[in-house]
CSV table of C-alpha atoms in Angstrom, one decimal:
chain,number,residue,atom,x,y,z
A,1308,SER,CA,-18.2,56.4,2.8
A,1309,ALA,CA,-15.6,54.0,3.1
A,1310,VAL,CA,-15.8,53.8,-0.9
A,1311,LYS,CA,-14.3,57.5,-1.3
A,1312,GLU,CA,-11.6,57.2,1.6
A,1313,ASN,CA,-8.2,58.1,0.1
A,1314,PHE,CA,-5.3,56.0,1.5
A,1315,VAL,CA,-1.3,56.4,1.9
A,1316,VAL,CA,1.0,53.6,1.3
A,1317,GLU,CA,2.6,52.9,4.5
A,1318,SER,CA,5.0,50.1,3.7
A,1319,LEU,CA,6.7,48.6,1.0
A,1320,GLU,CA,8.6,45.1,2.1
A,1321,LYS,CA,10.0,42.6,-0.2
A,1322,LYS,CA,11.5,39.3,0.5
A,1323,GLU,CA,13.6,37.4,-1.4
A,1324,ARG,CA,12.2,33.2,-0.2
A,1325,LYS,CA,14.3,30.2,-1.7
A,1326,SER,CA,11.7,26.9,-2.5
A,1327,LYS,CA,14.0,24.2,-1.5
A,1328,THR,CA,14.9,21.6,-3.7
A,1329,PRO,CA,12.8,18.0,-3.1
A,1330,PRO,CA,13.6,14.8,-2.3
A,1331,PRO,CA,13.6,12.0,-4.0
A,1332,PHE,CA,11.0,9.4,-4.1
A,1333,MET,CA,10.2,6.4,-1.9
A,1334,THR,CA,7.5,4.7,-2.0
A,1335,SER,CA,5.0,6.4,-0.4
A,1336,THR,CA,5.8,9.8,-1.5
A,1337,LEU,CA,5.8,8.2,-5.5
A,1338,GLN,CA,2.2,7.1,-4.5
A,1339,GLN,CA,1.1,10.6,-3.1
A,1340,ALA,CA,2.7,12.0,-6.1
A,1341,ALA,CA,1.3,9.7,-8.4
A,1342,SER,CA,-2.3,10.3,-7.2
A,1343,THR,CA,-2.5,13.5,-7.0
A,1344,GLN,CA,-0.3,14.5,-10.7
A,1345,LEU,CA,-1.4,11.5,-12.6
A,1346,GLY,CA,-4.9,10.2,-11.3
A,1347,PHE,CA,-3.5,6.7,-10.3
A,1348,SER,CA,-4.4,4.9,-7.8
A,1349,PRO,CA,-1.4,3.7,-5.2
A,1350,LYS,CA,-2.0,-0.2,-6.7
A,1351,LYS,CA,-1.8,1.2,-10.1
A,1352,THR,CA,1.0,2.8,-9.6
A,1353,MET,CA,2.9,0.0,-7.9
A,1354,MET,CA,2.1,-2.1,-10.9
A,1355,VAL,CA,3.6,0.4,-13.7
A,1356,ALA,CA,6.6,0.7,-11.3
A,1357,GLN,CA,7.1,-3.3,-11.2
A,1358,LYS,CA,7.0,-3.2,-14.8
A,1359,LEU,CA,9.7,-0.3,-15.2
A,1360,TYR,CA,12.0,-2.4,-12.0
A,1361,GLU,CA,11.6,-5.3,-13.5
A,1362,GLY,CA,13.2,-4.2,-17.5
A,1363,VAL,CA,11.6,-3.0,-20.6
A,1364,LYS,CA,12.8,-4.0,-24.4
A,1365,THR,CA,15.4,-1.0,-25.6
A,1366,ASP,CA,18.4,-1.6,-28.1
A,1367,ARG,CA,20.6,-2.3,-25.1
A,1368,GLY,CA,18.5,-5.4,-24.6
A,1369,ASN,CA,16.1,-5.8,-21.4
A,1370,MET,CA,17.0,-3.1,-19.0
A,1371,GLY,CA,15.4,-2.1,-15.6
A,1372,VAL,CA,14.9,1.9,-15.6
A,1373,ILE,CA,14.6,2.5,-12.6
A,1374,THR,CA,15.8,1.2,-8.9
A,1375,TYR,CA,13.4,-0.7,-6.5
A,1376,MET,CA,10.4,0.5,-5.7
A,1377,ARG,CA,9.2,-0.7,-2.2
A,1378,THR,CA,11.7,1.7,-0.1
A,1379,ASP,CA,11.3,4.0,3.0
A,1380,SER,CA,15.3,5.7,1.9
A,1381,MET,CA,16.1,8.5,0.7
A,1382,ASN,CA,19.6,7.8,-0.3
A,1383,LEU,CA,21.1,7.8,-3.3
A,1384,ALA,CA,24.2,6.1,-4.5
A,1385,LYS,CA,27.0,8.3,-5.0
A,1386,GLU,CA,27.7,7.3,-8.7
A,1387,ALA,CA,24.1,8.1,-9.5
A,1388,VAL,CA,24.3,11.6,-8.1
A,1389,ALA,CA,27.8,12.3,-10.1
A,1390,PHE,CA,26.3,11.0,-13.4
A,1391,ALA,CA,23.4,13.7,-12.6
A,1392,ARG,CA,25.4,16.4,-11.7
A,1393,ASP,CA,27.2,16.3,-15.0
A,1394,TYR,CA,24.1,15.8,-17.0
A,1395,ILE,CA,22.4,19.3,-15.0
A,1396,LEU,CA,25.7,20.9,-16.1
A,1397,ASP,CA,25.7,19.8,-19.4
A,1398,LYS,CA,22.0,20.3,-20.4
A,1399,PHE,CA,20.8,23.2,-18.2
A,1400,GLY,CA,24.3,25.1,-17.4
A,1401,ASP,CA,26.0,26.0,-14.3
A,1402,GLN,CA,23.6,28.5,-12.4
A,1403,TYR,CA,21.1,24.9,-12.0
A,1404,LEU,CA,24.0,23.2,-10.5
A,1405,PRO,CA,24.7,23.8,-6.6
A,1406,LYS,CA,28.7,23.7,-5.2
A,1407,SER,CA,27.9,20.4,-3.5
A,1408,ALA,CA,25.4,16.9,-4.0
A,1409,LYS,CA,22.4,17.1,-1.8
A,1410,ASN,CA,21.8,14.5,0.1
A,1411,TYR,CA,18.8,13.3,2.4
A,1412,VAL,CA,17.6,11.8,5.0
A,1413,SER,CA,14.0,9.9,5.7
A,1414,SER,CA,11.5,11.5,8.1
A,1415,SER,CA,9.3,8.3,7.8
A,1416,LYS,CA,8.5,6.9,11.6
A,1417,GLY,CA,10.3,3.9,11.9
A,1418,ALA,CA,11.9,3.5,8.8
A,1419,GLN,CA,14.2,0.5,7.7
A,1420,GLU,CA,16.1,2.6,4.8
A,1421,ALA,CA,17.0,-1.0,3.7
A,1422,HIS,CA,17.2,-0.1,-0.6
A,1423,GLU,CA,18.0,3.3,-2.3
A,1424,ALA,CA,15.5,5.8,-3.1
A,1425,ILE,CA,13.5,5.4,-6.4
A,1426,ARG,CA,15.5,6.6,-9.2
A,1427,PRO,CA,16.1,6.6,-12.6
A,1428,THR,CA,19.1,3.3,-13.4
A,1429,ARG,CA,20.4,5.4,-15.9
A,1430,VAL,CA,20.8,9.1,-16.4
A,1431,ASP,CA,21.1,9.1,-20.2
A,1432,PHE,CA,18.0,7.2,-21.1
A,1433,ASP,CA,16.1,10.3,-20.6
A,1434,ILE,CA,12.2,11.0,-21.6
A,1435,VAL,CA,13.3,11.5,-25.5
A,1436,THR,CA,15.1,8.3,-25.5
A,1437,ALA,CA,12.3,6.7,-22.9
A,1438,LYS,CA,9.2,8.2,-25.6
A,1439,ASP,CA,10.2,4.9,-27.9
A,1440,TYR,CA,10.2,2.0,-25.2
A,1441,LEU,CA,7.4,2.8,-22.6
A,1442,GLY,CA,3.6,2.9,-22.7
A,1443,ALA,CA,1.5,5.5,-21.8
A,1444,ASP,CA,1.0,5.3,-18.5
A,1445,GLU,CA,4.7,3.8,-18.1
A,1446,LEU,CA,6.2,7.2,-19.6
A,1447,LYS,CA,4.1,9.3,-17.3
A,1448,LEU,CA,5.2,7.6,-14.0
A,1449,TYR,CA,8.8,7.4,-15.2
A,1450,ARG,CA,8.7,11.3,-16.1
A,1451,LEU,CA,7.7,11.8,-12.7
A,1452,ILE,CA,10.7,9.7,-11.3
A,1453,TYR,CA,13.0,11.3,-13.6
A,1454,ASN,CA,12.5,14.9,-13.3
A,1455,ARG,CA,12.3,14.2,-9.7
A,1456,PHE,CA,15.6,12.5,-9.4
A,1457,LEU,CA,17.2,15.6,-11.2
A,1458,ALA,CA,15.4,18.1,-9.0
A,1459,CYS,CA,16.8,16.8,-5.9
A,1460,GLN,CA,20.3,17.6,-7.0
A,1461,MET,CA,19.6,21.0,-8.7
A,1462,THR,CA,19.9,24.5,-7.0
A,1463,ASP,CA,16.9,25.8,-5.0
A,1464,ALA,CA,14.2,28.1,-6.9
A,1465,ARG,CA,14.3,31.9,-5.7
A,1466,LEU,CA,11.1,33.7,-4.9
A,1467,GLU,CA,10.3,37.6,-4.1
A,1468,SER,CA,7.0,38.0,-1.8
A,1469,GLN,CA,6.1,41.8,-1.6
A,1470,THR,CA,3.4,42.9,1.3
A,1471,LEU,CA,2.0,46.7,1.1
A,1472,LEU,CA,0.0,48.0,3.9
A,1473,PHE,CA,-2.2,51.3,2.6
A,1474,LYS,CA,-3.2,53.2,5.5
A,1475,GLY,CA,-6.9,55.3,5.7
A,1476,GLU,CA,-8.1,57.6,8.3
A,1477,LYS,CA,-10.7,54.8,9.0
A,1478,SER,CA,-9.0,51.2,8.5
A,1479,THR,CA,-5.6,49.9,7.0
A,1480,PHE,CA,-5.6,47.1,3.5
A,1481,LYS,CA,-2.7,44.5,3.2
A,1482,ALA,CA,-1.9,43.3,-0.2
A,1483,SER,CA,0.8,40.1,-0.7
A,1484,GLY,CA,2.2,39.7,-4.1
A,1485,ARG,CA,4.9,37.0,-5.5
A,1486,LYS,CA,7.0,36.3,-8.5
A,1487,LEU,CA,9.7,33.7,-9.6
A,1488,LEU,CA,13.2,35.3,-9.7
A,1489,PHE,CA,15.1,32.1,-10.5
A,1490,ASP,CA,13.3,29.1,-11.7
A,1491,GLY,CA,16.3,26.3,-10.2
A,1492,PHE,CA,14.4,22.7,-10.2
A,1493,TYR,CA,11.3,24.3,-11.6
A,1494,ARG,CA,13.3,24.0,-14.7
A,1495,VAL,CA,12.5,20.5,-14.6
A,1496,THR,CA,9.3,19.6,-12.2
A,1497,GLY,CA,7.6,22.7,-14.1
A,1498,TYR,CA,6.2,26.0,-11.9
A,1499,HIS,CA,2.7,25.6,-11.5
A,1500,GLU,CA,1.7,28.6,-9.3
A,1501,LYS,CA,1.4,32.1,-11.4
A,1502,ASP,CA,2.6,35.0,-10.5
A,1503,LYS,CA,0.6,37.1,-8.5
A,1504,LEU,CA,2.0,40.4,-9.2
A,1505,LEU,CA,1.3,43.8,-7.5
A,1506,PRO,CA,1.8,47.4,-9.1
A,1507,GLU,CA,5.0,49.3,-8.2
A,1508,LEU,CA,4.3,51.8,-6.0
A,1509,GLU,CA,6.7,54.3,-3.4
A,1510,LYS,CA,6.4,54.4,0.5
A,1511,GLY,CA,4.1,57.6,1.2
A,1512,GLN,CA,2.2,57.2,-2.1
A,1513,LYS,CA,-1.4,58.5,-2.4
A,1514,VAL,CA,-3.7,56.4,-3.5
A,1515,THR,CA,-7.7,56.2,-3.7
A,1516,LEU,CA,-10.2,53.0,-2.8
A,1517,ASP,CA,-12.3,52.2,-5.6
A,1518,ASP,CA,-14.3,49.6,-4.9
A,1519,ILE,CA,-14.5,47.0,-1.6
A,1520,LYS,CA,-15.7,42.9,-2.4
A,1521,PRO,CA,-16.6,41.5,0.6
A,1522,THR,CA,-16.1,37.7,0.8
A,1523,GLN,CA,-17.2,35.3,3.8
A,1524,HIS,CA,-16.1,32.1,4.7
A,1525,PHE,CA,-16.9,29.6,7.0
A,1526,THR,CA,-14.9,27.0,8.8
A,1527,GLU,CA,-15.2,23.7,7.2
A,1528,PRO,CA,-15.2,19.9,8.3
A,1529,PRO,CA,-11.3,18.2,7.5
A,1530,PRO,CA,-11.7,17.2,3.7
A,1531,ARG,CA,-12.2,13.3,3.4
A,1532,TYR,CA,-8.9,11.2,2.9
A,1533,ASN,CA,-7.7,10.7,-0.8
A,1534,GLU,CA,-5.5,7.9,-1.1
A,1535,ALA,CA,-2.5,10.0,-1.2
A,1536,SER,CA,-3.1,11.5,1.8
A,1537,LEU,CA,-4.4,8.7,3.6
A,1538,ILE,CA,-1.0,7.1,2.9
A,1539,LYS,CA,1.0,10.2,4.1
A,1540,LYS,CA,-1.4,9.6,7.3
A,1541,LEU,CA,0.0,6.6,7.5
A,1542,GLU,CA,3.7,7.1,7.0
A,1543,SER,CA,3.1,10.1,9.7
A,1544,LEU,CA,1.5,7.1,12.4
A,1545,GLY,CA,4.6,5.0,11.6
A,1546,ILE,CA,2.0,2.2,10.5
A,1547,GLY,CA,2.6,-0.1,7.4
A,1548,ARG,CA,5.6,-0.3,5.0
A,1549,PRO,CA,6.5,0.5,2.1
A,1550,SER,CA,5.0,-2.7,0.6
A,1551,THR,CA,2.1,-2.8,2.6
A,1552,TYR,CA,0.5,0.8,1.3
A,1553,ALA,CA,-1.2,-0.4,-1.8
A,1554,PRO,CA,-2.3,-4.1,-0.6
A,1555,THR,CA,-4.1,-2.3,2.7
A,1556,ILE,CA,-6.0,0.7,0.6
A,1557,THR,CA,-6.8,-2.8,-2.0
A,1558,ILE,CA,-8.3,-5.3,0.4
A,1559,LEU,CA,-10.2,-2.4,2.4
A,1560,GLN,CA,-12.1,-2.2,-0.9
A,1561,THR,CA,-12.5,-5.8,-1.5
A,1562,ARG,CA,-13.8,-6.5,2.1
A,1563,LYS,CA,-16.5,-3.3,1.0
A,1564,TYR,CA,-14.8,-1.5,4.5
A,1565,ILE,CA,-14.5,1.4,1.9
A,1566,GLU,CA,-15.6,3.4,-1.9
A,1567,ILE,CA,-13.8,5.7,-3.7
A,1568,GLU,CA,-16.1,8.2,-5.3
A,1569,LYS,CA,-14.3,11.3,-7.2
A,1570,LYS,CA,-11.4,10.2,-5.6
A,1571,ARG,CA,-12.8,10.4,-2.0
A,1572,ILE,CA,-12.7,7.8,0.1
A,1573,HIS,CA,-15.4,6.6,1.7
A,1574,PRO,CA,-16.7,4.3,4.9
A,1575,THR,CA,-19.2,2.1,4.2
A,1576,GLU,CA,-22.1,0.9,6.7
A,1577,VAL,CA,-19.5,-2.4,7.5
A,1578,ALA,CA,-16.5,-0.6,8.2
A,1579,PHE,CA,-18.7,1.4,10.9
A,1580,THR,CA,-19.9,-1.9,12.0
A,1581,VAL,CA,-16.6,-3.6,12.5
A,1582,ILE,CA,-15.1,-0.6,13.8
A,1583,GLU,CA,-17.6,-0.1,16.3
A,1584,MET,CA,-17.4,-3.7,17.2
A,1585,LEU,CA,-13.7,-3.7,17.8
A,1586,GLU,CA,-13.2,-0.6,19.8
A,1587,GLU,CA,-15.7,-2.2,22.5
A,1588,HIS,CA,-13.6,-5.5,22.7
A,1589,PHE,CA,-10.1,-4.9,21.6
A,1590,PRO,CA,-10.0,-0.9,22.3
A,1591,GLU,CA,-6.0,-1.2,22.3
A,1592,ILE,CA,-5.4,-3.3,19.4
A,1593,VAL,CA,-7.0,-1.3,16.8
A,1594,ASP,CA,-5.6,1.6,18.3
A,1595,SER,CA,-2.7,3.0,15.9
A,1596,GLY,CA,-0.4,3.5,18.5
A,1597,PHE,CA,-0.6,-0.4,19.0
A,1598,THR,CA,0.5,-1.1,15.5
A,1599,SER,CA,3.3,1.6,15.4
A,1600,ASN,CA,4.7,0.1,18.7
A,1601,MET,CA,4.5,-3.3,17.1
A,1602,GLU,CA,6.2,-2.5,14.0
A,1603,ALA,CA,9.3,-0.8,16.2
A,1604,HIS,CA,9.5,-3.7,18.1
A,1605,LEU,CA,9.6,-5.9,15.0
A,1606,ASP,CA,12.3,-3.8,13.9
A,1607,GLU,CA,14.2,-3.6,16.9
A,1608,VAL,CA,13.8,-8.3,17.0
A,1609,ASP,CA,15.5,-7.8,13.2
A,1610,GLU,CA,18.6,-5.6,14.9
A,1611,GLY,CA,19.1,-7.9,17.7
A,1612,LYS,CA,18.0,-5.6,19.9
A,1613,LEU,CA,15.1,-7.1,21.5
A,1614,ASP,CA,14.3,-11.0,22.4
A,1615,TRP,CA,12.2,-11.8,19.7
A,1616,GLN,CA,10.1,-14.8,22.4
A,1617,LYS,CA,10.3,-12.2,24.8
A,1618,VAL,CA,8.4,-10.0,22.7
A,1619,LEU,CA,6.1,-12.5,21.6
A,1620,ALA,CA,5.7,-13.6,25.1
A,1621,ASP,CA,4.7,-10.2,26.5
A,1622,PHE,CA,2.2,-9.6,23.4
A,1623,TYR,CA,0.7,-13.0,22.9
A,1624,THR,CA,-0.7,-14.2,26.0
A,1625,PRO,CA,-3.0,-11.1,27.3
A,1626,PHE,CA,-3.7,-11.0,23.5
A,1627,MET,CA,-5.0,-14.3,23.7
A,1628,GLU,CA,-7.6,-13.7,26.5
A,1629,LYS,CA,-9.0,-10.8,25.2
A,1630,ILE,CA,-9.3,-12.8,21.8
A,1631,THR,CA,-11.1,-15.6,23.5
A,1632,LYS,CA,-13.2,-13.5,25.7
A,1633,GLY,CA,-13.8,-10.7,22.9
A,1634,LYS,CA,-15.3,-13.8,20.6
A,1635,ALA,CA,-17.6,-14.9,23.3
A,1636,ASN,CA,-19.1,-11.3,23.5
A,1637,ILE,CA,-18.5,-10.8,19.7
A,1638,LYS,CA,-21.1,-14.4,19.3
A,1639,SER,CA,-23.6,-13.6,21.2
A,1640,GLN,CA,-24.1,-10.0,19.5
A,1641,LYS,CA,-23.0,-10.9,15.8
A,1642,MET,CA,-24.4,-8.2,13.3
A,1643,ALA,CA,-28.5,-9.7,13.3
A,1644,ILE,CA,-31.5,-7.5,12.8
A,1645,PRO,CA,-34.4,-8.6,13.5
A,1646,THR,CA,-36.9,-9.1,10.3
A,1647,GLY,CA,-40.3,-9.3,12.5
A,1648,GLU,CA,-41.1,-12.8,10.2
A,1649,MET,CA,-41.5,-16.1,11.7
A,1650,CYS,CA,-38.7,-19.3,10.5
A,1651,PRO,CA,-41.3,-21.6,8.6
A,1652,LYS,CA,-39.2,-24.8,9.9
A,1653,CYS,CA,-39.7,-24.1,13.7
A,1654,GLY,CA,-41.4,-20.5,14.3
A,1655,SER,CA,-38.4,-18.6,15.9
A,1656,GLU,CA,-38.0,-15.1,14.2
A,1657,LEU,CA,-35.9,-14.6,11.6
A,1658,LEU,CA,-33.1,-12.5,12.1
A,1659,ARG,CA,-30.8,-10.5,8.9
A,1660,ARG,CA,-27.1,-11.1,9.3
A,1661,LYS,CA,-24.1,-10.7,7.1
A,1662,GLY,CA,-21.4,-13.3,6.0
A,1663,ARG,CA,-18.8,-13.7,3.9
A,1664,TYR,CA,-21.0,-13.0,0.5
A,1665,GLY,CA,-23.2,-10.6,1.7
A,1666,GLU,CA,-26.7,-10.3,3.3
A,1667,PHE,CA,-28.8,-13.5,3.8
A,1668,ILE,CA,-31.8,-14.5,6.4
A,1669,ALA,CA,-31.0,-17.3,9.3
A,1670,CYS,CA,-33.0,-19.0,12.2
A,1671,SER,CA,-32.6,-16.8,15.3
A,1672,ASN,CA,-32.4,-20.6,17.0
A,1673,PHE,CA,-29.0,-21.5,15.0
A,1674,PRO,CA,-27.6,-23.6,15.6
A,1675,LYS,CA,-30.7,-25.8,16.6
A,1676,CYS,CA,-32.6,-24.8,13.5
A,1677,LYS,CA,-30.2,-24.1,10.2
A,1678,TYR,CA,-33.0,-22.2,8.0
A,1679,THR,CA,-31.5,-19.6,5.7
A,1680,THR,CA,-32.4,-17.9,2.5
A,1681,ASP,CA,-31.0,-14.9,0.6
A,1682,LEU,CA,-32.4,-11.9,0.8
A,1683,GLU,CA,-34.9,-12.6,-1.9
A,1684,GLY,CA,-36.0,-15.7,-0.2
A,1685,ASN,CA,-34.1,-18.9,-2.1
A,1686,ALA,CA,-32.8,-21.3,0.5
A,1687,PRO,CA,-29.4,-22.5,-0.4
A,1688,PRO,CA,-28.6,-25.6,-2.4
A,1689,GLU,CA,-28.3,-28.2,-0.2
A,1690,PRO,CA,-25.0,-30.1,0.1
A,1691,GLU,CA,-24.2,-33.2,-1.4
A,1692,LEU,CA,-24.2,-36.0,0.6
A,1693,THR,CA,-20.9,-38.6,0.5
A,1694,ASP,CA,-20.7,-42.0,2.1
A,1695,ILE,CA,-17.0,-41.2,3.5
A,1696,PRO,CA,-17.1,-41.1,7.6
A,1697,CYS,CA,-15.8,-38.2,9.2
A,1698,ASP,CA,-12.5,-39.6,10.3
A,1699,LYS,CA,-12.8,-37.3,13.4
A,1700,CYS,CA,-16.2,-37.8,15.0
A,1701,GLY,CA,-17.4,-40.5,12.4
A,1702,ALA,CA,-20.7,-38.5,11.0
A,1703,MET,CA,-21.2,-38.4,7.0
A,1704,MET,CA,-18.9,-35.7,5.1
A,1705,VAL,CA,-21.0,-33.5,2.5
A,1706,ILE,CA,-19.1,-31.6,-0.3
A,1707,LYS,CA,-19.7,-28.4,-0.1
A,1708,ASP,CA,-19.0,-25.0,-1.9
A,1709,SER,CA,-16.7,-22.0,-1.3
A,1710,ARG,CA,-14.8,-19.0,-2.7
A,1711,ARG,CA,-11.8,-21.4,-3.8
A,1712,GLY,CA,-14.1,-24.4,-5.0
A,1713,LYS,CA,-15.6,-27.5,-3.5
A,1714,PHE,CA,-14.3,-29.1,-0.7
A,1715,TYR,CA,-15.7,-31.8,1.9
A,1716,ALA,CA,-16.6,-30.8,5.5
A,1717,CYS,CA,-18.1,-32.8,8.2
A,1718,SER,CA,-22.1,-32.9,8.1
A,1719,ALA,CA,-22.2,-32.5,12.0
A,1720,TYR,CA,-21.1,-29.0,11.8
A,1721,PRO,CA,-20.8,-27.2,14.1
A,1722,LYS,CA,-20.1,-29.5,16.5
A,1723,CYS,CA,-17.6,-31.0,14.6
A,1724,LYS,CA,-15.5,-28.4,12.2
A,1725,ASN,CA,-13.5,-31.1,9.7
A,1726,ALA,CA,-12.8,-29.7,6.5
A,1727,LYS,CA,-10.5,-31.3,3.5
A,1728,PRO,CA,-10.3,-30.4,0.1
A,1729,LEU,CA,-11.7,-32.4,-2.7
A,1730,VAL,CA,-9.2,-33.2,-4.3
A,1731,PRO,CA,-6.0,-34.5,-2.2
A,1732,PRO,CA,-3.1,-32.3,-2.4
A,1733,ARG,CA,0.1,-33.1,-4.6
A,1734,GLU,CA,2.7,-34.8,-2.8
A,1735,LEU,CA,6.4,-33.8,-3.4
A,1736,ASP,CA,9.4,-36.6,-3.6
A,1737,VAL,CA,11.1,-34.0,-1.4
A,1738,PRO,CA,11.4,-34.8,2.1
A,1739,CYS,CA,11.1,-31.6,4.2
A,1740,PRO,CA,14.1,-30.0,5.2
A,1741,LYS,CA,13.3,-29.5,8.9
A,1742,CYS,CA,11.7,-32.8,10.0
A,1743,GLY,CA,11.9,-35.3,7.0
A,1744,SER,CA,8.2,-35.4,6.7
A,1745,LYS,CA,6.5,-34.9,3.4
A,1746,ILE,CA,6.0,-31.7,1.3
A,1747,LEU,CA,2.4,-30.9,0.2
A,1748,GLU,CA,1.2,-28.7,-2.7
A,1749,LYS,CA,-1.7,-26.2,-1.4
A,1750,GLU,CA,-4.0,-23.5,-2.6
A,1751,GLY,CA,-3.8,-20.7,-0.3
A,1752,LYS,CA,-5.4,-17.1,-0.2
A,1753,ARG,CA,-2.1,-15.9,-2.0
A,1754,GLY,CA,-2.2,-19.0,-4.6
A,1755,LYS,CA,0.0,-22.0,-4.4
A,1756,PHE,CA,2.2,-22.4,-2.1
A,1757,PHE,CA,4.3,-25.7,-0.6
A,1758,GLY,CA,3.9,-26.6,3.1
A,1759,CYS,CA,5.2,-29.9,5.6
A,1760,SER,CA,2.7,-32.3,6.2
A,1761,ASN,CA,3.1,-32.5,9.8
A,1762,TYR,CA,1.7,-28.6,10.1
A,1763,PRO,CA,1.3,-27.6,12.9
A,1764,LYS,CA,4.1,-29.2,14.2
A,1765,CYS,CA,6.8,-28.7,11.7
A,1766,ARG,CA,5.9,-24.7,9.9
A,1767,PHE,CA,7.9,-25.3,6.8
A,1768,ILE,CA,6.7,-23.0,3.9
A,1769,SER,CA,7.7,-22.1,0.6
A,1770,ASN,CA,6.2,-20.3,-2.5
A,1771,GLY,CA,8.9,-22.0,-4.6
A,1772,GLU,CA,8.6,-25.9,-5.4
A,1773,PRO,CA,11.2,-27.5,-3.6
A,1774,LEU,CA,13.7,-29.8,-5.6
A,1775,GLU,CA,15.9,-32.6,-4.5
A,1776,ARG,CA,19.6,-30.3,-5.6
A,1777,LYS,CA,21.5,-28.2,-3.4
A,1778,CYS,CA,22.7,-24.8,-3.5
A,1779,PRO,CA,26.1,-24.9,-4.9
A,1780,GLU,CA,27.0,-21.8,-2.7
A,1781,CYS,CA,25.8,-23.1,1.3
A,1782,GLU,CA,24.2,-26.4,0.6
A,1783,SER,CA,20.6,-25.4,1.4
A,1784,MET,CA,17.4,-26.9,-0.3
A,1785,VAL,CA,16.8,-25.2,-3.9
A,1786,VAL,CA,13.7,-24.3,-5.0
A,1787,HIS,CA,11.7,-23.3,-8.7
A,1788,LYS,CA,9.8,-20.0,-9.2
A,1789,VAL,CA,8.0,-19.2,-11.6
A,1790,LEU,CA,8.4,-14.9,-12.0
A,1791,LYS,CA,6.8,-12.5,-14.5
A,1792,THR,CA,10.9,-12.2,-15.6
A,1793,GLY,CA,10.7,-16.0,-16.3
A,1794,GLU,CA,11.6,-19.3,-14.4
A,1795,VAL,CA,14.3,-19.5,-11.7
A,1796,TYR,CA,16.6,-21.5,-9.4
A,1797,GLU,CA,16.8,-19.7,-6.4
A,1798,CYS,CA,18.6,-21.0,-2.9
A,1799,ILE,CA,15.5,-21.5,-0.1
A,1800,GLU,CA,17.6,-19.1,2.7
A,1801,LYS,CA,17.4,-15.6,2.2
A,1802,LYS,CA,20.6,-14.7,3.4
A,1803,CYS,CA,21.8,-16.6,0.7
A,1804,LYS,CA,21.7,-15.0,-2.7
A,1805,TRP,CA,22.5,-18.1,-5.4
A,1806,SER,CA,20.1,-18.0,-8.3
A,1807,GLU,CA,19.7,-19.2,-11.4
A,1808,ALA,CA,17.9,-19.1,-14.6
A,1809,VAL,CA,15.9,-21.9,-15.8
A,1810,PRO,CA,17.8,-23.4,-18.7
A,1811,GLU,CA,15.8,-23.2,-22.4
A,1812,GLU,CA,16.2,-26.9,-22.7
A,1813,GLN,CA,14.5,-27.6,-19.2
A,1814,LEU,CA,11.7,-25.3,-19.8
A,1815,LYS,CA,10.5,-27.1,-23.4
A,1816,GLY,CA,11.1,-30.3,-21.1
A,1817,GLN,CA,8.9,-29.2,-18.1
A,1818,THR,CA,6.2,-27.7,-21.2
A,1819,GLU,CA,6.4,-31.6,-22.9
A,1820,ALA,CA,5.7,-33.3,-20.0
A,1821,SER,CA,2.6,-31.1,-18.8
A,1822,LYS,CA,1.1,-32.2,-22.1
């Protein structure tokens, strides 16, 4: 039998190979590594990285301990590399230091490389020192960034791969092994694979087969995406930017398009419904190639290679035609499931629909019949009638509720879609720098912002409060911003980098005035 078969070592091959040093982190690779090694979500990774970037309290004062964390670049400052090389030589010896500094190039599709790679700002702020100043999560992420930065400037690791061929009368078997010869950069990142050593044998040596352990393998479907692998896929397709990876996944979760179970991403029924509808009516728009090409065109506009008006014209005209046609078709098919029950008001069939607040029951005869209930049969509260006439159609305004609070809406909806905030927006004393109209304080999805009252004719907008004072460097408008690190005055022009902290006496005055 095969078990008693004798074998001879037909060949013994040993090959030395190098394990290349990993490149420094950019946003996408940091999010992937933090997900797989630390179990951090992309959102958490960016929140912790933001704290490390903005500054932590040390004996040297408040100090940002990493460079900017939204980047698609692998470039490193020469001074930082020089400090790293000195540290490696001093800490680990010359066998861990390559003859020259290592440079890396981003392979990301459409990389803009406006910033450095993510690295520690000071090599002497090492892990031992950092333990005294950083919280648990901050230390975990800082260790990952710090070690990767050192590793990218160290020597490659050397491994030996071994292959043995055993030849018998009826069959030939192969055995493979591996061992680490020199740890190189693994000295700081850690070597997590165990050596797989083979017995020391010589060519022509006779061996006996003791046992055969058969194993069966089936072809399995590709695994579901986790957050790290999804970001890697988006990056390879050229979709998104360093600043958008984490928010994209967060939005998908918030809108209930995906659920994350045991770190794997599962699309929901809502996602399938939305995708089916979008693919039916807007196949070119939801294609990943469209997003990638659009971002490439926008990059060329930014670089001055393409005219922005032509890019918009080529895209917008056919896009709006598709939108108009698609919306009409979607409206007629709007996710509605017949319930088999009759409307108590008009006798038409009731439908189960999906809205922005979840599922509800509505009459199929809408808008003629506006009967609705929740799934338990509870009717929504009636809007509060006012004596204020609509300035567009003359019907009375009513007070309705939304996710952002109460607002005025026309009672003739959906014929008239006029709506206004319950509390009029605050007017600033500062005129719009573009058209001279009044500037209003408004509330949007992302919080407070300031916009021109002449919208949409004038599209001036600012997330900082415009002030009457002028920038001392370029004479443009100055705005007041409240950041996590404190309050600042800043020039509204992006090209002008002027800014200054709000003086303490002014902060006190503002606090007392607000009381």
